[in-house]
Amino acid sequence: MEAGINFLIALILFCVVLKQGINICNIYLYVAIYSVMRFLLEFFRYDRNERGFWLGISTSQWISIALFLSVGLVWVLHLKRVRLRREKEIQNPTRTKSSSF
């Protein structure tokens, strides 16, 4: 089941890369999708007695939640930085694209 879901994630990312090209947001998307997949798959595991639980959620699910929130925060900060960079380029059109990094 997990391998099939990972294959589905790979197909989704392949379609995104074909449409938008390769960029850092593809990694953010992968981590976000994988953390949701991991969270949901943990409900189907049969070793509940061998793993840690807190508030009815396993340790792996807590890690998935933290990973999802972290990548979401990083993604939002990245998009803000890109937007600010574009606004600066619009305000100062004499700068070349390569010198804005």
JSON list of C-alpha atoms in Angstrom, two decimals:
[
{"chain": "A", "resi": 1, "resn": "MET", "atom": "CA", "xyz": [0.00, 0.00, 0.00]},
{"chain": "A", "resi": 2, "resn": "GLU", "atom": "CA", "xyz": [2.76, 2.44, 0.93]},
{"chain": "A", "resi": 3, "resn": "ALA", "atom": "CA", "xyz": [4.68, 1.74, -2.28]},
{"chain": "A", "resi": 4, "resn": "GLY", "atom": "CA", "xyz": [1.56, 2.43, -4.33]},
{"chain": "A", "resi": 5, "resn": "ILE", "atom": "CA", "xyz": [1.00, 5.74, -2.59]},
{"chain": "A", "resi": 6, "resn": "ASN", "atom": "CA", "xyz": [4.65, 6.70, -3.10]},
{"chain": "A", "resi": 7, "resn": "PHE", "atom": "CA", "xyz": [4.24, 5.89, -6.79]},
{"chain": "A", "resi": 8, "resn": "LEU", "atom": "CA", "xyz": [1.16, 8.12, -6.89]},
{"chain": "A", "resi": 9, "resn": "ILE", "atom": "CA", "xyz": [3.16, 10.95, -5.27]},
{"chain": "A", "resi": 10, "resn": "ALA", "atom": "CA", "xyz": [5.87, 10.46, -7.89]},
{"chain": "A", "resi": 11, "resn": "LEU", "atom": "CA", "xyz": [3.28, 10.73, -10.68]},
{"chain": "A", "resi": 12, "resn": "ILE", "atom": "CA", "xyz": [1.85, 13.91, -9.16]},
{"chain": "A", "resi": 13, "resn": "LEU", "atom": "CA", "xyz": [5.30, 15.47, -8.88]},
{"chain": "A", "resi": 14, "resn": "PHE", "atom": "CA", "xyz": [6.18, 14.39, -12.42]},
{"chain": "A", "resi": 15, "resn": "CYS", "atom": "CA", "xyz": [3.07, 16.17, -13.74]},
{"chain": "A", "resi": 16, "resn": "VAL", "atom": "CA", "xyz": [3.91, 19.29, -11.71]},
{"chain": "A", "resi": 17, "resn": "VAL", "atom": "CA", "xyz": [7.49, 19.32, -13.04]},
{"chain": "A", "resi": 18, "resn": "LEU", "atom": "CA", "xyz": [6.25, 18.93, -16.62]},
{"chain": "A", "resi": 19, "resn": "LYS", "atom": "CA", "xyz": [3.86, 21.84, -16.15]},
{"chain": "A", "resi": 20, "resn": "GLN", "atom": "CA", "xyz": [5.93, 24.23, -14.01]},
{"chain": "A", "resi": 21, "resn": "GLY", "atom": "CA", "xyz": [9.52, 23.05, -14.32]},
{"chain": "A", "resi": 22, "resn": "ILE", "atom": "CA", "xyz": [11.95, 22.15, -11.58]},
{"chain": "A", "resi": 23, "resn": "ASN", "atom": "CA", "xyz": [12.13, 24.46, -8.57]},
{"chain": "A", "resi": 24, "resn": "ILE", "atom": "CA", "xyz": [12.37, 24.34, -4.79]},
{"chain": "A", "resi": 25, "resn": "CYS", "atom": "CA", "xyz": [8.58, 24.31, -4.44]},
{"chain": "A", "resi": 26, "resn": "ASN", "atom": "CA", "xyz": [8.57, 20.76, -5.82]},
{"chain": "A", "resi": 27, "resn": "ILE", "atom": "CA", "xyz": [10.45, 19.64, -2.71]},
{"chain": "A", "resi": 28, "resn": "TYR", "atom": "CA", "xyz": [8.00, 21.50, -0.46]},
{"chain": "A", "resi": 29, "resn": "LEU", "atom": "CA", "xyz": [5.12, 19.83, -2.28]},
{"chain": "A", "resi": 30, "resn": "TYR", "atom": "CA", "xyz": [6.69, 16.38, -1.88]},
{"chain": "A", "resi": 31, "resn": "VAL", "atom": "CA", "xyz": [7.25, 16.83, 1.85]},
{"chain": "A", "resi": 32, "resn": "ALA", "atom": "CA", "xyz": [3.71, 18.13, 2.36]},
{"chain": "A", "resi": 33, "resn": "ILE", "atom": "CA", "xyz": [2.10, 15.26, 0.43]},
{"chain": "A", "resi": 34, "resn": "TYR", "atom": "CA", "xyz": [4.37, 12.66, 2.05]},
{"chain": "A", "resi": 35, "resn": "SER", "atom": "CA", "xyz": [3.63, 13.88, 5.57]},
{"chain": "A", "resi": 36, "resn": "VAL", "atom": "CA", "xyz": [-0.13, 13.66, 4.95]},
{"chain": "A", "resi": 37, "resn": "MET", "atom": "CA", "xyz": [0.31, 10.19, 3.44]},
{"chain": "A", "resi": 38, "resn": "ARG", "atom": "CA", "xyz": [2.42, 9.04, 6.40]},
{"chain": "A", "resi": 39, "resn": "PHE", "atom": "CA", "xyz": [-0.13, 10.42, 8.87]},
{"chain": "A", "resi": 40, "resn": "LEU", "atom": "CA", "xyz": [-2.98, 8.51, 7.19]},
{"chain": "A", "resi": 41, "resn": "LEU", "atom": "CA", "xyz": [-1.02, 5.27, 6.71]},
{"chain": "A", "resi": 42, "resn": "GLU", "atom": "CA", "xyz": [-0.16, 5.11, 10.40]},
{"chain": "A", "resi": 43, "resn": "PHE", "atom": "CA", "xyz": [-3.84, 4.40, 11.14]},
{"chain": "A", "resi": 44, "resn": "PHE", "atom": "CA", "xyz": [-3.50, 1.09, 9.27]},
{"chain": "A", "resi": 45, "resn": "ARG", "atom": "CA", "xyz": [-0.40, -0.22, 11.05]},
{"chain": "A", "resi": 46, "resn": "TYR", "atom": "CA", "xyz": [-0.79, -3.32, 13.19]},
{"chain": "A", "resi": 47, "resn": "ASP", "atom": "CA", "xyz": [1.92, -2.63, 15.75]},
{"chain": "A", "resi": 48, "resn": "ARG", "atom": "CA", "xyz": [0.00, -0.14, 17.90]},
{"chain": "A", "resi": 49, "resn": "ASN", "atom": "CA", "xyz": [1.19, -1.79, 21.13]},
{"chain": "A", "resi": 50, "resn": "GLU", "atom": "CA", "xyz": [4.86, -1.43, 20.21]},
{"chain": "A", "resi": 51, "resn": "ARG", "atom": "CA", "xyz": [4.86, 2.27, 19.38]},
{"chain": "A", "resi": 52, "resn": "GLY", "atom": "CA", "xyz": [4.43, 5.36, 21.48]},
{"chain": "A", "resi": 53, "resn": "PHE", "atom": "CA", "xyz": [1.07, 7.09, 21.65]},
{"chain": "A", "resi": 54, "resn": "TRP", "atom": "CA", "xyz": [0.01, 10.44, 23.00]},
{"chain": "A", "resi": 55, "resn": "LEU", "atom": "CA", "xyz": [-3.54, 11.79, 22.80]},
{"chain": "A", "resi": 56, "resn": "GLY", "atom": "CA", "xyz": [-4.53, 8.87, 20.58]},
{"chain": "A", "resi": 57, "resn": "ILE", "atom": "CA", "xyz": [-1.95, 9.67, 17.91]},
{"chain": "A", "resi": 58, "resn": "SER", "atom": "CA", "xyz": [1.27, 7.74, 17.34]},
{"chain": "A", "resi": 59, "resn": "THR", "atom": "CA", "xyz": [4.74, 9.24, 17.47]},
{"chain": "A", "resi": 60, "resn": "SER", "atom": "CA", "xyz": [5.02, 8.95, 13.68]},
{"chain": "A", "resi": 61, "resn": "GLN", "atom": "CA", "xyz": [1.79, 10.88, 13.26]},
{"chain": "A", "resi": 62, "resn": "TRP", "atom": "CA", "xyz": [3.04, 13.66, 15.55]},
{"chain": "A", "resi": 63, "resn": "ILE", "atom": "CA", "xyz": [6.21, 13.83, 13.48]},
{"chain": "A", "resi": 64, "resn": "SER", "atom": "CA", "xyz": [4.09, 14.02, 10.32]},
{"chain": "A", "resi": 65, "resn": "ILE", "atom": "CA", "xyz": [2.07, 16.90, 11.78]},
{"chain": "A", "resi": 66, "resn": "ALA", "atom": "CA", "xyz": [5.25, 18.77, 12.75]},
{"chain": "A", "resi": 67, "resn": "LEU", "atom": "CA", "xyz": [6.77, 18.14, 9.32]},
{"chain": "A", "resi": 68, "resn": "PHE", "atom": "CA", "xyz": [3.64, 19.36, 7.52]},
{"chain": "A", "resi": 69, "resn": "LEU", "atom": "CA", "xyz": [3.44, 22.53, 9.61]},
{"chain": "A", "resi": 70, "resn": "SER", "atom": "CA", "xyz": [7.16, 23.19, 9.21]},
{"chain": "A", "resi": 71, "resn": "VAL", "atom": "CA", "xyz": [7.17, 22.80, 5.45]},
{"chain": "A", "resi": 72, "resn": "GLY", "atom": "CA", "xyz": [4.05, 24.96, 5.25]},
{"chain": "A", "resi": 73, "resn": "LEU", "atom": "CA", "xyz": [5.79, 27.73, 7.16]},
{"chain": "A", "resi": 74, "resn": "VAL", "atom": "CA", "xyz": [8.95, 27.47, 5.06]},
{"chain": "A", "resi": 75, "resn": "TRP", "atom": "CA", "xyz": [6.88, 27.48, 1.87]},
{"chain": "A", "resi": 76, "resn": "VAL", "atom": "CA", "xyz": [4.95, 30.61, 2.91]},
{"chain": "A", "resi": 77, "resn": "LEU", "atom": "CA", "xyz": [8.19, 32.40, 3.85]},
{"chain": "A", "resi": 78, "resn": "HIS", "atom": "CA", "xyz": [9.73, 31.39, 0.52]},
{"chain": "A", "resi": 79, "resn": "LEU", "atom": "CA", "xyz": [6.74, 32.73, -1.42]},
{"chain": "A", "resi": 80, "resn": "LYS", "atom": "CA", "xyz": [6.87, 36.02, 0.50]},
{"chain": "A", "resi": 81, "resn": "ARG", "atom": "CA", "xyz": [10.57, 36.38, -0.27]},
{"chain": "A", "resi": 82, "resn": "VAL", "atom": "CA", "xyz": [9.96, 35.70, -3.97]},
{"chain": "A", "resi": 83, "resn": "ARG", "atom": "CA", "xyz": [7.14, 38.24, -4.03]},
{"chain": "A", "resi": 84, "resn": "LEU", "atom": "CA", "xyz": [9.29, 40.90, -2.34]},
{"chain": "A", "resi": 85, "resn": "ARG", "atom": "CA", "xyz": [12.11, 40.21, -4.79]},
{"chain": "A", "resi": 86, "resn": "ARG", "atom": "CA", "xyz": [9.73, 40.65, -7.73]},
{"chain": "A", "resi": 87, "resn": "GLU", "atom": "CA", "xyz": [8.38, 43.91, -6.28]},
{"chain": "A", "resi": 88, "resn": "LYS", "atom": "CA", "xyz": [11.93, 45.23, -5.97]},
{"chain": "A", "resi": 89, "resn": "GLU", "atom": "CA", "xyz": [12.66, 44.26, -9.58]},
{"chain": "A", "resi": 90, "resn": "ILE", "atom": "CA", "xyz": [9.55, 46.12, -10.72]},
{"chain": "A", "resi": 91, "resn": "GLN", "atom": "CA", "xyz": [10.57, 49.23, -8.74]},
{"chain": "A", "resi": 92, "resn": "ASN", "atom": "CA", "xyz": [14.13, 49.12, -10.06]},
{"chain": "A", "resi": 93, "resn": "PRO", "atom": "CA", "xyz": [13.91, 47.90, -13.68]},
{"chain": "A", "resi": 94, "resn": "THR", "atom": "CA", "xyz": [17.58, 48.69, -14.47]},
{"chain": "A", "resi": 95, "resn": "ARG", "atom": "CA", "xyz": [18.74, 45.69, -12.48]},
{"chain": "A", "resi": 96, "resn": "THR", "atom": "CA", "xyz": [19.26, 42.51, -14.40]},
{"chain": "A", "resi": 97, "resn": "LYS", "atom": "CA", "xyz": [17.71, 39.28, -13.29]},
{"chain": "A", "resi": 98, "resn": "SER", "atom": "CA", "xyz": [21.05, 37.61, -12.55]},
{"chain": "A", "resi": 99, "resn": "SER", "atom": "CA", "xyz": [22.17, 40.42, -10.24]},
{"chain": "A", "resi": 100, "resn": "SER", "atom": "CA", "xyz": [19.06, 40.20, -8.06]},
{"chain": "A", "resi": 101, "resn": "PHE", "atom": "CA", "xyz": [20.27, 37.09, -6.27]}
]
